[in-house]
Amino acid sequence: MRKDFLWGGATAANQCEGGWQADGRGPAIVDVIPHGKNRMPVMQGIMDYKKLPEDTNYPGREAIDMYGHYKEDIALFAEMGFQCYRFSFSWSRIFPTGEEREPNEAGLKYYEDFIDELLKYKIEPIVTICHFDIPLALVEKYGSWRSREVIPLFLNYCRAIFERFKDKVRYWITFNEINMLMHLPFMGAGIRFEKGEKQLPVQYQAAHHELVASALAVKLAREINPDFRVGCMLAAGSVYPYSCNPVDVWESVKKDRENYFLIDVQVRGEYPAYAKKMMEREGIHLEMHEDDEKVLKENTVDFISLSYYNSRCVRADGQGEASGGNVFASAKNPYLECSQWGWPIDPMGLRITLNALYDRYQKPLFIVENGLGAVDKIEENGEISDDYRIDYLRSHIQAMIEAIEEDGVDMIGYTPWGCIDLISATTGEMSKRYGFIYVDKDDEGNGSLKRIPKKSFAWYKKVIASNGEDLE
C-alpha cells in the first residue's frame, strides 16, 4: 500500500449529530423522518410527514448527540490512529431556512471548532456537503430539488463553507449517494409526490438540478482554492446475472447502468446515450438552461467516492427468493452468506466493483462507506467481542488491497461506515450497529450515550498502524 493512503472512518450529520435545535439550526428533512412502520413510506416520498401521529419518535433529532460529544469522539478516533474522517455538514445549521443571505455564524463556528479538533490530531477532514440533507423550509417552499431555484441557494451554502474552510479542508464530496434519489426520494433529496403523480419525470428533473448544482459547486471550489479536490459519490455494488442466460446478463447490465447513470454525468460531463434513450422511451423531457450542458462538461469531478455494503443479483423473470439489500431489490445469491439484516456478504464483489468503476472512469476511487450492521452485546466483563465485524472488514480490506496491488486500481483511502454507532439510515434503529465504538442507546431512544470501544477498535488500530499489512 502506498504511504499516503488514508485510513479513517465515516459518519453523517443526519445520523449522528443531533442538536437539532441548537444554536439557531433550522429544521431539516432528517428531523421529520420517523422510526417504525411509517419510516419507509416517508423516505419514499409517498407519505406526508405532517400527518404522522403526535407520539412519533424521530431518532435523528438527538441521534448519538455528537454535537455535544465531538471532542470525546474525535479523541477516540485519534486513539485508533485515524488519518482522515469523513463526515457531513448540516445545511440548515449554517443556513436555517436555506434562503438567508448570510450564514449562521454559530453553525459555522461549530464546524470550525470540529475541524480544528480533527486537525489537532492530524486527522484530514473529508466533508460531504449534502448527505441526505436539505433545510425543511426549502422542501415546503420549493418542493426541494424539483425546483431550479434551489441551485443558487445550494451554491450560496457552498460558497460560505468553501471560503470559511479553504485552508482547512482539502477533500469535498458534493452529494452523498446521489443515485439514492431514484430509490428513496424524500430521504435522498427531500422529494415528495402528490397522489397519482408520475414519479420518474420528477426524479430525473430533480436529479438534473442536483447534477448542475454539483458541477457549479466544482467550478466554485476551484475558483476559491485550486487545491481543493471535489468528488461525487454513489451507492455502489456490482449487479450479477442470476445465471448465464443472456436475458439475465442483459438485466444485470441494465441495473448497473441505473447505478452508474448520474455518476456518468458527474465524471464524464454529459448524459450517456443509454440514459437519453431511456428518457425518450419514458416520455421524460428535461427542462434545461442553454448553458447546462456546457457547465456539466467543463466541471467534472476529481475523484469518485462510493459506499459498498453488498453486491446484487438479478433475474430477468423477476423470480427467485428475495435477498435483503441496501434498499435495492435483489434475487438471493446462493453462493453468499447474509448478515442479520439479510444483506449479502461479498468481499470479492468489492474487488469486482472497484475494477468496474476504475475501468469505466479512470479516476481515483475513495471507499467512504463499507461495514457490517449487526447486533452487539455487552458481555459480563463489559467487553464487546464483535469478531463478526472484524471478519467482514478484514475480508473487504483484503479485497480492496488486491484491487490496488494486483489490479492497479488507484485508491485515495478507506473510511468504514459508522465508525461509531449511529442511527441506521434505512431502518432508524440503533440496534443495527456498525461502529468500532459502542454507544449506549436503544431503538426507543433510551440510554446514557456512553461510548465503549469494541474489540474491533483495537483490531482496526492495528490495521491502520501497519498500513493494511496486519489484518489478523
PDB file of N, CA, C and O in Angstrom, residues 324-347:
ATOM      1  N   GLY A 324     -32.297  -9.506   1.195  1.00  0.00           N
ATOM      2  CA  GLY A 324     -32.253  -8.152   1.717  1.00  0.00           C
ATOM      3  C   GLY A 324     -31.077  -7.400   1.121  1.00  0.00           C
ATOM      4  O   GLY A 324     -30.030  -7.969   0.868  1.00  0.00           O
ATOM      5  N   GLY A 325     -31.270  -6.139   0.887  1.00  0.00           N
ATOM      6  CA  GLY A 325     -30.184  -5.331   0.335  1.00  0.00           C
ATOM      7  C   GLY A 325     -30.314  -3.916   0.821  1.00  0.00           C
ATOM      8  O   GLY A 325     -31.299  -3.552   1.458  1.00  0.00           O
ATOM      9  N   ASN A 326     -29.351  -3.106   0.528  1.00  0.00           N
ATOM     10  CA  ASN A 326     -29.364  -1.715   0.954  1.00  0.00           C
ATOM     11  C   ASN A 326     -30.336  -0.937   0.069  1.00  0.00           C
ATOM     12  O   ASN A 326     -29.937  -0.245  -0.849  1.00  0.00           O
ATOM     13  N   VAL A 327     -31.647  -1.143   0.333  1.00  0.00           N
ATOM     14  CA  VAL A 327     -32.748  -0.512  -0.405  1.00  0.00           C
ATOM     15  C   VAL A 327     -32.977  -1.174  -1.758  1.00  0.00           C
ATOM     16  O   VAL A 327     -34.094  -1.284  -2.239  1.00  0.00           O
ATOM     17  N   PHE A 328     -31.923  -1.664  -2.387  1.00  0.00           N
ATOM     18  CA  PHE A 328     -32.040  -2.231  -3.728  1.00  0.00           C
ATOM     19  C   PHE A 328     -32.581  -3.659  -3.677  1.00  0.00           C
ATOM     20  O   PHE A 328     -32.067  -4.501  -2.936  1.00  0.00           O
ATOM     21  N   ALA A 329     -33.581  -3.932  -4.500  1.00  0.00           N
ATOM     22  CA  ALA A 329     -34.113  -5.289  -4.590  1.00  0.00           C
ATOM     23  C   ALA A 329     -33.074  -6.206  -5.216  1.00  0.00           C
ATOM     24  O   ALA A 329     -32.290  -5.794  -6.063  1.00  0.00           O
ATOM     25  N   SER A 330     -33.087  -7.468  -4.789  1.00  0.00           N
ATOM     26  CA  SER A 330     -32.085  -8.397  -5.289  1.00  0.00           C
ATOM     27  C   SER A 330     -32.615  -9.812  -5.173  1.00  0.00           C
ATOM     28  O   SER A 330     -33.289 -10.154  -4.195  1.00  0.00           O
ATOM     29  N   ALA A 331     -32.312 -10.633  -6.182  1.00  0.00           N
ATOM     30  CA  ALA A 331     -32.556 -12.063  -6.041  1.00  0.00           C
ATOM     31  C   ALA A 331     -31.506 -12.629  -5.097  1.00  0.00           C
ATOM     32  O   ALA A 331     -30.410 -12.069  -4.967  1.00  0.00           O
ATOM     33  N   LYS A 332     -31.816 -13.726  -4.425  1.00  0.00           N
ATOM     34  CA  LYS A 332     -30.867 -14.305  -3.471  1.00  0.00           C
ATOM     35  C   LYS A 332     -29.741 -15.005  -4.205  1.00  0.00           C
ATOM     36  O   LYS A 332     -29.974 -15.856  -5.062  1.00  0.00           O
ATOM     37  N   ASN A 333     -28.517 -14.619  -3.878  1.00  0.00           N
ATOM     38  CA  ASN A 333     -27.347 -15.253  -4.480  1.00  0.00           C
ATOM     39  C   ASN A 333     -27.018 -16.504  -3.666  1.00  0.00           C
ATOM     40  O   ASN A 333     -26.655 -16.407  -2.487  1.00  0.00           O
ATOM     41  N   PRO A 334     -27.141 -17.697  -4.263  1.00  0.00           N
ATOM     42  CA  PRO A 334     -26.959 -18.938  -3.490  1.00  0.00           C
ATOM     43  C   PRO A 334     -25.529 -19.158  -3.004  1.00  0.00           C
ATOM     44  O   PRO A 334     -25.286 -20.031  -2.179  1.00  0.00           O
ATOM     45  N   TYR A 335     -24.591 -18.368  -3.502  1.00  0.00           N
ATOM     46  CA  TYR A 335     -23.182 -18.550  -3.138  1.00  0.00           C
ATOM     47  C   TYR A 335     -22.739 -17.675  -1.967  1.00  0.00           C
ATOM     48  O   TYR A 335     -21.587 -17.753  -1.547  1.00  0.00           O
ATOM     49  N   LEU A 336     -23.642 -16.831  -1.455  1.00  0.00           N
ATOM     50  CA  LEU A 336     -23.246 -15.870  -0.429  1.00  0.00           C
ATOM     51  C   LEU A 336     -24.030 -16.049   0.868  1.00  0.00           C
ATOM     52  O   LEU A 336     -25.230 -16.328   0.846  1.00  0.00           O
ATOM     53  N   GLU A 337     -23.331 -15.843   1.984  1.00  0.00           N
ATOM     54  CA  GLU A 337     -23.978 -15.755   3.284  1.00  0.00           C
ATOM     55  C   GLU A 337     -24.538 -14.345   3.450  1.00  0.00           C
ATOM     56  O   GLU A 337     -24.119 -13.413   2.762  1.00  0.00           O
ATOM     57  N   CYS A 338     -25.474 -14.204   4.386  1.00  0.00           N
ATOM     58  CA  CYS A 338     -26.091 -12.889   4.600  1.00  0.00           C
ATOM     59  C   CYS A 338     -25.901 -12.419   6.043  1.00  0.00           C
ATOM     60  O   CYS A 338     -25.722 -13.225   6.956  1.00  0.00           O
ATOM     61  N   SER A 339     -25.992 -11.101   6.229  1.00  0.00           N
ATOM     62  CA  SER A 339     -25.909 -10.515   7.563  1.00  0.00           C
ATOM     63  C   SER A 339     -27.232 -10.716   8.295  1.00  0.00           C
ATOM     64  O   SER A 339     -28.200 -11.241   7.741  1.00  0.00           O
ATOM     65  N   GLN A 340     -27.283 -10.266   9.565  1.00  0.00           N
ATOM     66  CA  GLN A 340     -28.515 -10.384  10.352  1.00  0.00           C
ATOM     67  C   GLN A 340     -29.670  -9.621   9.720  1.00  0.00           C
ATOM     68  O   GLN A 340     -30.831  -9.920   9.995  1.00  0.00           O
ATOM     69  N   TRP A 341     -29.363  -8.629   8.902  1.00  0.00           N
ATOM     70  CA  TRP A 341     -30.407  -7.847   8.228  1.00  0.00           C
ATOM     71  C   TRP A 341     -30.629  -8.319   6.792  1.00  0.00           C
ATOM     72  O   TRP A 341     -31.290  -7.660   6.016  1.00  0.00           O
ATOM     73  N   GLY A 342     -30.049  -9.469   6.443  1.00  0.00           N
ATOM     74  CA  GLY A 342     -30.303 -10.066   5.131  1.00  0.00           C
ATOM     75  C   GLY A 342     -29.465  -9.512   4.004  1.00  0.00           C
ATOM     76  O   GLY A 342     -29.750  -9.768   2.839  1.00  0.00           O
ATOM     77  N   TRP A 343     -28.423  -8.748   4.318  1.00  0.00           N
ATOM     78  CA  TRP A 343     -27.565  -8.193   3.264  1.00  0.00           C
ATOM     79  C   TRP A 343     -26.493  -9.221   2.894  1.00  0.00           C
ATOM     80  O   TRP A 343     -25.789  -9.729   3.783  1.00  0.00           O
ATOM     81  N   PRO A 344     -26.331  -9.532   1.606  1.00  0.00           N
ATOM     82  CA  PRO A 344     -25.288 -10.472   1.207  1.00  0.00           C
ATOM     83  C   PRO A 344     -23.905  -9.973   1.602  1.00  0.00           C
ATOM     84  O   PRO A 344     -23.633  -8.773   1.546  1.00  0.00           O
ATOM     85  N   ILE A 345     -23.046 -10.885   2.029  1.00  0.00           N
ATOM     86  CA  ILE A 345     -21.666 -10.543   2.396  1.00  0.00           C
ATOM     87  C   ILE A 345     -20.758 -11.018   1.276  1.00  0.00           C
ATOM     88  O   ILE A 345     -20.611 -12.213   1.045  1.00  0.00           O
ATOM     89  N   ASP A 346     -20.149 -10.074   0.567  1.00  0.00           N
ATOM     90  CA  ASP A 346     -19.441 -10.401  -0.674  1.00  0.00           C
ATOM     91  C   ASP A 346     -18.182  -9.550  -0.845  1.00  0.00           C
ATOM     92  O   ASP A 346     -18.181  -8.561  -1.576  1.00  0.00           O
ATOM     93  N   PRO A 347     -17.083  -9.940  -0.190  1.00  0.00           N
ATOM     94  CA  PRO A 347     -15.846  -9.169  -0.355  1.00  0.00           C
ATOM     95  C   PRO A 347     -15.305  -9.188  -1.784  1.00  0.00           C
ATOM     96  O   PRO A 347     -14.791  -8.172  -2.265  1.00  0.00           O
TER      97      PRO A 347
END
